[in-house]
Amino acid sequence: MPYASSVKTNSMRLCEEAVKVAIKGARSASVIISNLSKEKGLSHYEAKTTKVCIKSVKNSVHQFRKSVKAIGDMIGSCIDGFADQLERKINPNVKKKGYEAVATKDCIRAVKTAVYQLKETVKVLGDKESQLHDAISYTTAASTNAEECIDGFTYYPDQNINPNVKKVIHRSMTVIKTLAIIALTLIDNELNYE
């Protein structure tokens, strides 16, 4: 399981990793479509629509990145910081005699910092629903961009589109849409079970 070490049991990290995988899929699709756009023999319409698809995929990547940011803003906020602060400050290897007073002061400072961080966490968690909705919106927009690209090759039968071009576009966009749907399912699950 390639993502198990980073996700562990953190459902928010799972959402974040799912969107990151979608970004990788969109980048791969972008390379495929970019290469397709450079092939000789494309009709004017195919070339034009392929360029629109490239722009749509770039927009999808941008939307996925915004989704990762919205989710990432909620991860590691403050409770992790509290544990890290105390772990660094209360070290069993510190000599107690000479450093006891300094260690105690450091620990008090760490606790004050942790309290501040916990207050910030409460703000973030209070906004968790809003940020998850943002992540859903961004990921949905990425999926919509992929759908628009497919539409450009599907709904214009009078354009006599090469079936191989259509197949490459459809497969590439299906990857983006599928990965977006997986990410959306995980984010929606997080939203409904918070």
PDB file of C-alpha atoms in Angstrom:
ATOM      1  CA  MET A   1       0.000   0.000   0.000  1.00  0.00           C
ATOM      2  CA  PRO A   2       1.975   2.979  -1.262  1.00  0.00           C
ATOM      3  CA  TYR A   3       0.091   5.597   0.760  1.00  0.00           C
ATOM      4  CA  ALA A   4      -0.437   3.661   4.000  1.00  0.00           C
ATOM      5  CA  SER A   5       2.599   5.172   5.729  1.00  0.00           C
ATOM      6  CA  SER A   6       1.465   8.739   5.090  1.00  0.00           C
ATOM      7  CA  VAL A   7      -2.235   8.125   5.699  1.00  0.00           C
ATOM      8  CA  LYS A   8      -2.091   5.725   8.679  1.00  0.00           C
ATOM      9  CA  THR A   9      -5.536   6.110  10.274  1.00  0.00           C
ATOM     10  CA  ASN A  10      -6.038   9.778   9.443  1.00  0.00           C
ATOM     11  CA  SER A  11      -9.101  10.104   7.218  1.00  0.00           C
ATOM     12  CA  MET A  12      -8.217  13.688   6.286  1.00  0.00           C
ATOM     13  CA  ARG A  13      -4.816  12.542   5.022  1.00  0.00           C
ATOM     14  CA  LEU A  14      -6.611   9.874   3.002  1.00  0.00           C
ATOM     15  CA  CYS A  15      -8.714  12.612   1.369  1.00  0.00           C
ATOM     16  CA  GLU A  16      -5.598  14.675   0.716  1.00  0.00           C
ATOM     17  CA  GLU A  17      -3.720  11.731  -0.811  1.00  0.00           C
ATOM     18  CA  ALA A  18      -6.717  10.868  -3.017  1.00  0.00           C
ATOM     19  CA  VAL A  19      -6.684  14.385  -4.456  1.00  0.00           C
ATOM     20  CA  LYS A  20      -2.896  14.230  -4.910  1.00  0.00           C
ATOM     21  CA  VAL A  21      -3.336  10.995  -6.875  1.00  0.00           C
ATOM     22  CA  ALA A  22      -5.948  12.805  -8.986  1.00  0.00           C
ATOM     23  CA  ILE A  23      -3.373  15.534  -9.679  1.00  0.00           C
ATOM     24  CA  LYS A  24      -0.902  12.896 -10.869  1.00  0.00           C
ATOM     25  CA  GLY A  25      -3.591  11.380 -13.092  1.00  0.00           C
ATOM     26  CA  ALA A  26      -4.448  14.782 -14.537  1.00  0.00           C
ATOM     27  CA  ARG A  27      -0.789  15.523 -15.242  1.00  0.00           C
ATOM     28  CA  SER A  28      -0.447  12.188 -17.046  1.00  0.00           C
ATOM     29  CA  ALA A  29      -3.566  12.964 -19.063  1.00  0.00           C
ATOM     30  CA  SER A  30      -2.119  16.370 -19.902  1.00  0.00           C
ATOM     31  CA  VAL A  31       1.052  14.789 -21.299  1.00  0.00           C
ATOM     32  CA  ILE A  32      -0.952  12.321 -23.383  1.00  0.00           C
ATOM     33  CA  ILE A  33      -3.237  15.011 -24.784  1.00  0.00           C
ATOM     34  CA  SER A  34      -0.331  17.375 -25.390  1.00  0.00           C
ATOM     35  CA  ASN A  35       1.442  14.673 -27.391  1.00  0.00           C
ATOM     36  CA  LEU A  36      -1.788  13.977 -29.269  1.00  0.00           C
ATOM     37  CA  SER A  37      -2.139  17.656 -30.167  1.00  0.00           C
ATOM     38  CA  LYS A  38       1.283  17.543 -31.863  1.00  0.00           C
ATOM     39  CA  GLU A  39       0.396  14.628 -34.122  1.00  0.00           C
ATOM     40  CA  LYS A  40       0.134  15.289 -37.816  1.00  0.00           C
ATOM     41  CA  GLY A  41      -3.125  14.663 -39.579  1.00  0.00           C
ATOM     42  CA  LEU A  42      -5.472  16.164 -36.999  1.00  0.00           C
ATOM     43  CA  SER A  43      -8.353  18.066 -38.491  1.00  0.00           C
ATOM     44  CA  HIS A  44      -8.659  21.757 -37.668  1.00  0.00           C
ATOM     45  CA  TYR A  45     -11.509  20.969 -35.278  1.00  0.00           C
ATOM     46  CA  GLU A  46      -9.573  18.144 -33.567  1.00  0.00           C
ATOM     47  CA  ALA A  47      -6.513  20.363 -33.106  1.00  0.00           C
ATOM     48  CA  LYS A  48      -8.601  23.227 -31.749  1.00  0.00           C
ATOM     49  CA  THR A  49     -10.610  21.009 -29.403  1.00  0.00           C
ATOM     50  CA  THR A  50      -7.473  19.231 -28.196  1.00  0.00           C
ATOM     51  CA  LYS A  51      -5.978  22.600 -27.237  1.00  0.00           C
ATOM     52  CA  VAL A  52      -9.164  23.391 -25.311  1.00  0.00           C
ATOM     53  CA  CYS A  53      -8.775  20.028 -23.560  1.00  0.00           C
ATOM     54  CA  ILE A  54      -5.216  20.866 -22.558  1.00  0.00           C
ATOM     55  CA  LYS A  55      -6.471  24.082 -20.989  1.00  0.00           C
ATOM     56  CA  SER A  56      -9.285  22.169 -19.257  1.00  0.00           C
ATOM     57  CA  VAL A  57      -6.807  19.687 -17.806  1.00  0.00           C
ATOM     58  CA  LYS A  58      -4.600  22.525 -16.535  1.00  0.00           C
ATOM     59  CA  ASN A  59      -7.691  24.009 -14.901  1.00  0.00           C
ATOM     60  CA  SER A  60      -8.428  20.603 -13.368  1.00  0.00           C
ATOM     61  CA  VAL A  61      -4.932  20.439 -11.883  1.00  0.00           C
ATOM     62  CA  HIS A  62      -5.394  23.948 -10.484  1.00  0.00           C
ATOM     63  CA  GLN A  63      -8.738  22.982  -8.918  1.00  0.00           C
ATOM     64  CA  PHE A  64      -7.256  19.804  -7.443  1.00  0.00           C
ATOM     65  CA  ARG A  65      -4.424  21.855  -5.927  1.00  0.00           C
ATOM     66  CA  LYS A  66      -6.946  24.200  -4.318  1.00  0.00           C
ATOM     67  CA  SER A  67      -8.700  21.150  -2.914  1.00  0.00           C
ATOM     68  CA  VAL A  68      -5.430  19.819  -1.462  1.00  0.00           C
ATOM     69  CA  LYS A  69      -4.817  23.207   0.146  1.00  0.00           C
ATOM     70  CA  ALA A  70      -8.299  23.308   1.680  1.00  0.00           C
ATOM     71  CA  ILE A  71      -7.820  19.831   3.122  1.00  0.00           C
ATOM     72  CA  GLY A  72      -4.200  20.435   4.082  1.00  0.00           C
ATOM     73  CA  ASP A  73      -5.169  23.508   6.088  1.00  0.00           C
ATOM     74  CA  MET A  74      -7.071  21.195   8.409  1.00  0.00           C
ATOM     75  CA  ILE A  75      -4.343  18.561   8.741  1.00  0.00           C
ATOM     76  CA  GLY A  76      -1.668  18.832  11.337  1.00  0.00           C
ATOM     77  CA  SER A  77      -3.205  21.936  12.766  1.00  0.00           C
ATOM     78  CA  CYS A  78      -2.182  22.380  16.280  1.00  0.00           C
ATOM     79  CA  ILE A  79      -2.881  19.167  18.138  1.00  0.00           C
ATOM     80  CA  ASP A  80       0.087  17.660  16.327  1.00  0.00           C
ATOM     81  CA  GLY A  81       1.970  20.842  17.155  1.00  0.00           C
ATOM     82  CA  PHE A  82       1.139  20.422  20.841  1.00  0.00           C
ATOM     83  CA  ALA A  83       2.523  16.890  20.917  1.00  0.00           C
ATOM     84  CA  ASP A  84       5.615  17.886  18.952  1.00  0.00           C
ATOM     85  CA  GLN A  85       6.337  20.839  21.215  1.00  0.00           C
ATOM     86  CA  LEU A  86       6.160  18.763  24.370  1.00  0.00           C
ATOM     87  CA  GLU A  87       8.127  15.910  22.862  1.00  0.00           C
ATOM     88  CA  ARG A  88      10.953  18.253  21.917  1.00  0.00           C
ATOM     89  CA  LYS A  89      10.977  20.078  25.227  1.00  0.00           C
ATOM     90  CA  ILE A  90      10.634  17.157  27.639  1.00  0.00           C
ATOM     91  CA  ASN A  91      13.511  14.974  26.602  1.00  0.00           C
ATOM     92  CA  PRO A  92      14.612  12.124  28.883  1.00  0.00           C
ATOM     93  CA  ASN A  93      18.226  12.702  27.813  1.00  0.00           C
ATOM     94  CA  VAL A  94      18.342  16.195  29.361  1.00  0.00           C
ATOM     95  CA  LYS A  95      20.371  16.307  32.587  1.00  0.00           C
ATOM     96  CA  LYS A  96      17.945  17.210  35.351  1.00  0.00           C
ATOM     97  CA  LYS A  97      20.276  18.975  37.773  1.00  0.00           C
ATOM     98  CA  GLY A  98      21.735  21.802  35.726  1.00  0.00           C
ATOM     99  CA  TYR A  99      18.938  22.168  33.238  1.00  0.00           C
ATOM    100  CA  GLU A 100      15.889  21.503  35.381  1.00  0.00           C
ATOM    101  CA  ALA A 101      14.910  25.166  35.672  1.00  0.00           C
ATOM    102  CA  VAL A 102      15.571  25.844  31.999  1.00  0.00           C
ATOM    103  CA  ALA A 103      13.676  22.723  30.963  1.00  0.00           C
ATOM    104  CA  THR A 104      10.747  23.729  33.147  1.00  0.00           C
ATOM    105  CA  LYS A 105      10.665  27.212  31.612  1.00  0.00           C
ATOM    106  CA  ASP A 106      10.898  25.698  28.148  1.00  0.00           C
ATOM    107  CA  CYS A 107       8.087  23.331  29.003  1.00  0.00           C
ATOM    108  CA  ILE A 108       5.909  26.187  30.230  1.00  0.00           C
ATOM    109  CA  ARG A 109       6.629  28.087  27.023  1.00  0.00           C
ATOM    110  CA  ALA A 110       5.777  24.952  25.041  1.00  0.00           C
ATOM    111  CA  VAL A 111       2.490  24.596  26.891  1.00  0.00           C
ATOM    112  CA  LYS A 112       1.654  28.250  26.202  1.00  0.00           C
ATOM    113  CA  THR A 113       2.445  27.713  22.536  1.00  0.00           C
ATOM    114  CA  ALA A 114       0.365  24.552  22.543  1.00  0.00           C
ATOM    115  CA  VAL A 115      -2.589  26.365  24.094  1.00  0.00           C
ATOM    116  CA  TYR A 116      -2.341  28.985  21.368  1.00  0.00           C
ATOM    117  CA  GLN A 117      -2.170  26.241  18.761  1.00  0.00           C
ATOM    118  CA  LEU A 118      -5.202  24.525  20.263  1.00  0.00           C
ATOM    119  CA  LYS A 119      -7.132  27.780  20.024  1.00  0.00           C
ATOM    120  CA  GLU A 120      -6.148  27.982  16.368  1.00  0.00           C
ATOM    121  CA  THR A 121      -7.252  24.371  15.899  1.00  0.00           C
ATOM    122  CA  VAL A 122     -10.656  25.185  17.298  1.00  0.00           C
ATOM    123  CA  LYS A 123     -10.951  27.949  14.702  1.00  0.00           C
ATOM    124  CA  VAL A 124      -9.914  25.584  11.912  1.00  0.00           C
ATOM    125  CA  LEU A 125     -12.149  22.765  13.091  1.00  0.00           C
ATOM    126  CA  GLY A 126     -15.020  25.183  13.414  1.00  0.00           C
ATOM    127  CA  ASP A 127     -14.431  25.956   9.776  1.00  0.00           C
ATOM    128  CA  LYS A 128     -13.887  22.298   8.837  1.00  0.00           C
ATOM    129  CA  GLU A 129     -17.280  21.946   7.200  1.00  0.00           C
ATOM    130  CA  SER A 130     -16.699  25.044   5.087  1.00  0.00           C
ATOM    131  CA  GLN A 131     -13.233  23.860   4.023  1.00  0.00           C
ATOM    132  CA  LEU A 132     -14.549  20.412   3.144  1.00  0.00           C
ATOM    133  CA  HIS A 133     -17.273  22.037   1.054  1.00  0.00           C
ATOM    134  CA  ASP A 134     -14.549  24.078  -0.677  1.00  0.00           C
ATOM    135  CA  ALA A 135     -12.591  20.888  -1.366  1.00  0.00           C
ATOM    136  CA  ILE A 136     -15.740  19.313  -2.807  1.00  0.00           C
ATOM    137  CA  SER A 137     -16.360  22.370  -5.003  1.00  0.00           C
ATOM    138  CA  TYR A 138     -12.796  22.428  -6.332  1.00  0.00           C
ATOM    139  CA  THR A 139     -12.731  18.693  -7.008  1.00  0.00           C
ATOM    140  CA  THR A 140     -16.130  18.852  -8.700  1.00  0.00           C
ATOM    141  CA  ALA A 141     -14.871  21.703 -10.884  1.00  0.00           C
ATOM    142  CA  ALA A 142     -11.884  19.563 -11.902  1.00  0.00           C
ATOM    143  CA  SER A 143     -14.225  16.743 -12.890  1.00  0.00           C
ATOM    144  CA  THR A 144     -16.436  19.181 -14.800  1.00  0.00           C
ATOM    145  CA  ASN A 145     -13.412  20.419 -16.765  1.00  0.00           C
ATOM    146  CA  ALA A 146     -12.696  16.845 -17.835  1.00  0.00           C
ATOM    147  CA  GLU A 147     -16.342  16.345 -18.801  1.00  0.00           C
ATOM    148  CA  GLU A 148     -16.288  19.500 -20.940  1.00  0.00           C
ATOM    149  CA  CYS A 149     -13.285  18.142 -22.807  1.00  0.00           C
ATOM    150  CA  ILE A 150     -15.140  14.894 -23.550  1.00  0.00           C
ATOM    151  CA  ASP A 151     -18.172  16.904 -24.671  1.00  0.00           C
ATOM    152  CA  GLY A 152     -16.059  18.716 -27.250  1.00  0.00           C
ATOM    153  CA  PHE A 153     -15.361  15.387 -28.927  1.00  0.00           C
ATOM    154  CA  THR A 154     -18.777  13.811 -28.390  1.00  0.00           C
ATOM    155  CA  TYR A 155     -21.549  16.271 -29.156  1.00  0.00           C
ATOM    156  CA  TYR A 156     -20.477  17.428 -32.585  1.00  0.00           C
ATOM    157  CA  PRO A 157     -21.113  14.481 -34.931  1.00  0.00           C
ATOM    158  CA  ASP A 158     -20.836  16.716 -37.982  1.00  0.00           C
ATOM    159  CA  GLN A 159     -17.109  17.234 -37.307  1.00  0.00           C
ATOM    160  CA  ASN A 160     -16.057  13.730 -38.468  1.00  0.00           C
ATOM    161  CA  ILE A 161     -13.633  13.130 -35.592  1.00  0.00           C
ATOM    162  CA  ASN A 162     -10.987  10.429 -35.882  1.00  0.00           C
ATOM    163  CA  PRO A 163     -12.118   7.558 -33.586  1.00  0.00           C
ATOM    164  CA  ASN A 164      -8.563   7.046 -32.294  1.00  0.00           C
ATOM    165  CA  VAL A 165      -8.307  10.698 -31.243  1.00  0.00           C
ATOM    166  CA  LYS A 166     -11.688  10.472 -29.576  1.00  0.00           C
ATOM    167  CA  LYS A 167     -10.631   7.267 -27.785  1.00  0.00           C
ATOM    168  CA  VAL A 168      -7.401   8.795 -26.407  1.00  0.00           C
ATOM    169  CA  ILE A 169      -9.235  11.894 -25.190  1.00  0.00           C
ATOM    170  CA  HIS A 170     -12.039   9.868 -23.639  1.00  0.00           C
ATOM    171  CA  ARG A 171      -9.648   7.517 -21.807  1.00  0.00           C
ATOM    172  CA  SER A 172      -7.528  10.382 -20.503  1.00  0.00           C
ATOM    173  CA  MET A 173     -10.506  12.343 -19.258  1.00  0.00           C
ATOM    174  CA  THR A 174     -12.067   9.232 -17.739  1.00  0.00           C
ATOM    175  CA  VAL A 175      -8.953   8.830 -15.584  1.00  0.00           C
ATOM    176  CA  ILE A 176      -9.374  12.374 -14.269  1.00  0.00           C
ATOM    177  CA  LYS A 177     -13.095  11.935 -13.679  1.00  0.00           C
ATOM    178  CA  THR A 178     -12.651   8.573 -11.932  1.00  0.00           C
ATOM    179  CA  LEU A 179      -9.931   9.868  -9.620  1.00  0.00           C
ATOM    180  CA  ALA A 180     -12.020  12.970  -8.899  1.00  0.00           C
ATOM    181  CA  ILE A 181     -15.019  10.790  -8.022  1.00  0.00           C
ATOM    182  CA  ILE A 182     -12.907   8.706  -5.636  1.00  0.00           C
ATOM    183  CA  ALA A 183     -11.593  11.863  -3.958  1.00  0.00           C
ATOM    184  CA  LEU A 184     -15.107  13.337  -3.797  1.00  0.00           C
ATOM    185  CA  THR A 185     -16.442  10.176  -2.186  1.00  0.00           C
ATOM    186  CA  LEU A 186     -13.767  10.276   0.504  1.00  0.00           C
ATOM    187  CA  ILE A 187     -14.198  14.005   1.151  1.00  0.00           C
ATOM    188  CA  ASP A 188     -17.985  13.655   1.263  1.00  0.00           C
ATOM    189  CA  ASN A 189     -17.615  10.740   3.669  1.00  0.00           C
ATOM    190  CA  GLU A 190     -15.413  12.899   5.902  1.00  0.00           C
ATOM    191  CA  LEU A 191     -17.985  15.681   5.781  1.00  0.00           C
ATOM    192  CA  ASN A 192     -20.865  13.384   6.694  1.00  0.00           C
ATOM    193  CA  TYR A 193     -19.061  11.626   9.540  1.00  0.00           C
ATOM    194  CA  GLU A 194     -17.329  14.513  11.259  1.00  0.00           C
TER     195      GLU A 194
END
